[in-house]
mmCIF file of C-alpha atoms in Angstrom:
data_model
loop_
_atom_site.group_PDB
_atom_site.id
_atom_site.type_symbol
_atom_site.label_atom_id
_atom_site.label_comp_id
_atom_site.label_asym_id
_atom_site.label_seq_id
_atom_site.Cartn_x
_atom_site.Cartn_y
_atom_site.Cartn_z
ATOM 1 C CA UNK E 1 0.000 0.000 0.000
ATOM 2 C CA UNK E 2 1.314 3.400 -0.944
ATOM 3 C CA UNK E 3 1.922 5.902 1.872
ATOM 4 C CA UNK E 4 0.277 9.237 1.195
ATOM 5 C CA UNK E 5 0.936 10.697 4.638
ATOM 6 C CA UNK E 6 -2.569 9.774 5.798
ATOM 7 C CA UNK E 7 -1.491 8.527 9.220
ATOM 8 C CA UNK E 8 -1.221 12.084 10.495
ATOM 9 C CA UNK E 9 -4.206 13.276 8.466
ATOM 10 C CA UNK E 10 -6.912 14.863 10.596
ATOM 11 C CA UNK E 11 -9.660 13.069 8.636
ATOM 12 C CA UNK E 12 -8.201 9.663 9.436
ATOM 13 C CA UNK E 13 -7.864 10.534 13.124
ATOM 14 C CA UNK E 14 -11.458 11.799 13.226
ATOM 15 C CA UNK E 15 -12.764 8.647 11.563
ATOM 16 C CA UNK E 16 -10.920 6.297 13.897
ATOM 17 C CA UNK E 17 -11.973 8.416 16.888
ATOM 18 C CA UNK E 18 -15.556 7.344 16.151
ATOM 19 C CA UNK E 19 -14.620 3.800 17.149
ATOM 20 C CA UNK E 20 -12.515 4.821 20.159
ATOM 21 C CA UNK E 21 -15.579 5.763 22.194
ATOM 22 C CA UNK E 22 -17.523 2.691 23.258
ATOM 23 C CA UNK E 23 -21.030 4.090 22.925
ATOM 24 C CA UNK E 24 -20.704 6.148 19.716
ATOM 25 C CA UNK E 25 -21.126 3.267 17.236
ATOM 26 C CA UNK E 26 -23.849 1.771 19.434
ATOM 27 C CA UNK E 27 -25.823 5.039 19.451
ATOM 28 C CA UNK E 28 -25.415 5.381 15.690
ATOM 29 C CA UNK E 29 -26.610 1.841 15.108
ATOM 30 C CA UNK E 30 -29.565 2.331 17.491
ATOM 31 C CA UNK E 31 -30.675 5.330 15.405
ATOM 32 C CA UNK E 32 -30.608 3.295 12.197
ATOM 33 C CA UNK E 33 -34.395 2.609 12.137
ATOM 34 C CA UNK E 34 -35.205 6.318 12.461
ATOM 35 C CA UNK E 35 -35.819 9.248 14.773
ATOM 36 C CA UNK E 36 -35.913 8.464 18.517
ATOM 37 C CA UNK E 37 -36.499 10.351 21.718
ATOM 38 C CA UNK E 38 -33.791 10.099 24.352
ATOM 39 C CA UNK E 39 -35.641 7.586 26.550
ATOM 40 C CA UNK E 40 -36.439 5.460 23.477
ATOM 41 C CA UNK E 41 -32.776 5.581 22.520
ATOM 42 C CA UNK E 42 -31.696 4.471 26.010
ATOM 43 C CA UNK E 43 -34.229 1.638 25.909
ATOM 44 C CA UNK E 44 -33.061 0.546 22.442
ATOM 45 C CA UNK E 45 -29.437 0.471 23.579
ATOM 46 C CA UNK E 46 -29.878 -0.970 27.062
ATOM 47 C CA UNK E 47 -27.104 -0.848 29.636
ATOM 48 C CA UNK E 48 -26.020 2.745 29.020
ATOM 49 C CA UNK E 49 -26.238 5.266 31.822
ATOM 50 C CA UNK E 50 -27.171 8.893 31.269
ATOM 51 C CA UNK E 51 -23.672 10.431 31.380
ATOM 52 C CA UNK E 52 -22.054 8.277 28.659
ATOM 53 C CA UNK E 53 -25.167 8.652 26.492
ATOM 54 C CA UNK E 54 -25.029 12.439 26.848
ATOM 55 C CA UNK E 55 -21.319 12.453 25.985
ATOM 56 C CA UNK E 56 -21.866 10.223 22.947
ATOM 57 C CA UNK E 57 -24.744 12.369 21.694
ATOM 58 C CA UNK E 58 -22.624 15.521 22.042
ATOM 59 C CA UNK E 59 -19.711 13.985 20.130
ATOM 60 C CA UNK E 60 -21.940 12.664 17.359
ATOM 61 C CA UNK E 61 -23.714 16.019 17.058
ATOM 62 C CA UNK E 62 -20.356 17.833 16.909
ATOM 63 C CA UNK E 63 -19.164 15.496 14.129
ATOM 64 C CA UNK E 64 -22.363 16.084 12.144
ATOM 65 C CA UNK E 65 -23.406 12.415 12.282
ATOM 66 C CA UNK E 66 -26.717 12.983 14.069
ATOM 67 C CA UNK E 67 -29.108 15.864 14.422
ATOM 68 C CA UNK E 68 -31.163 16.970 17.382
ATOM 69 C CA UNK E 69 -34.667 18.304 16.954
ATOM 70 C CA UNK E 70 -36.441 20.019 19.764
ATOM 71 C CA UNK E 71 -40.163 20.692 19.795
ATOM 72 C CA UNK E 72 -41.948 23.244 21.952
ATOM 73 C CA UNK E 73 -44.065 21.198 24.310
ATOM 74 C CA UNK E 74 -44.546 20.645 27.997
ATOM 75 C CA UNK E 75 -42.420 18.757 28.875
ATOM 76 C CA UNK E 76 -39.936 19.637 26.102
ATOM 77 C CA UNK E 77 -39.641 16.977 23.410
ATOM 78 C CA UNK E 78 -36.252 16.237 21.850
ATOM 79 C CA UNK E 79 -35.558 13.679 19.132
ATOM 80 C CA UNK E 80 -32.348 12.452 17.556
ATOM 81 C CA UNK E 81 -31.784 11.023 14.100
ATOM 82 C CA UNK E 82 -28.984 10.218 11.706
ATOM 83 C CA UNK E 83 -27.847 12.822 9.204
ATOM 84 C CA UNK E 84 -26.998 11.745 5.655
ATOM 85 C CA UNK E 85 -23.374 11.530 6.761
ATOM 86 C CA UNK E 86 -24.330 9.396 9.757
ATOM 87 C CA UNK E 87 -26.481 7.125 7.610
ATOM 88 C CA UNK E 88 -23.552 6.603 5.205
ATOM 89 C CA UNK E 89 -21.359 5.546 8.141
ATOM 90 C CA UNK E 90 -24.000 3.205 9.592
ATOM 91 C CA UNK E 91 -24.915 1.611 6.267
ATOM 92 C CA UNK E 92 -21.288 1.385 5.126
ATOM 93 C CA UNK E 93 -18.413 0.741 7.555
ATOM 94 C CA UNK E 94 -20.554 -0.039 10.615
ATOM 95 C CA UNK E 95 -22.667 -2.539 8.674
ATOM 96 C CA UNK E 96 -19.478 -4.186 7.382
ATOM 97 C CA UNK E 97 -18.071 -4.302 10.921
ATOM 98 C CA UNK E 98 -21.325 -5.850 12.133
ATOM 99 C CA UNK E 99 -21.167 -8.548 9.452
ATOM 100 C CA UNK E 100 -17.530 -9.243 10.313
ATOM 101 C CA UNK E 101 -18.393 -9.488 14.031
ATOM 102 C CA UNK E 102 -21.205 -11.973 13.392
ATOM 103 C CA UNK E 103 -18.864 -14.099 11.296
ATOM 104 C CA UNK E 104 -15.722 -13.862 13.448
ATOM 105 C CA UNK E 105 -16.772 -12.520 16.873
ATOM 106 C CA UNK E 106 -16.510 -15.910 18.583
ATOM 107 C CA UNK E 107 -12.860 -16.136 17.561
ATOM 108 C CA UNK E 108 -11.875 -12.927 19.358
ATOM 109 C CA UNK E 109 -9.953 -13.345 22.587
ATOM 110 C CA UNK E 110 -11.199 -11.406 25.588
#
């Protein structure tokens, strides 16, 4: 493989950072079916406490992978969904990683 100096490239670091945070890919995958409210998202994921979910949502929003919609209501209603960029990540690399995990996950050493 030819070296184009990509190891220090900010885009490569940003992309790999998405997999460095445990809950980020899980949140993205949970949003795959469509828009969810926060409590629905927590229920879909299971096992995530509020702080890591909040941190993951903030990171994913900052990267432009999800969007947050807030509706004026009492109590306030907030929903999250994938952006086009987020959908391309979920349907592309994350789907491939999921297929690989199903096929080879039992061979991984813990």
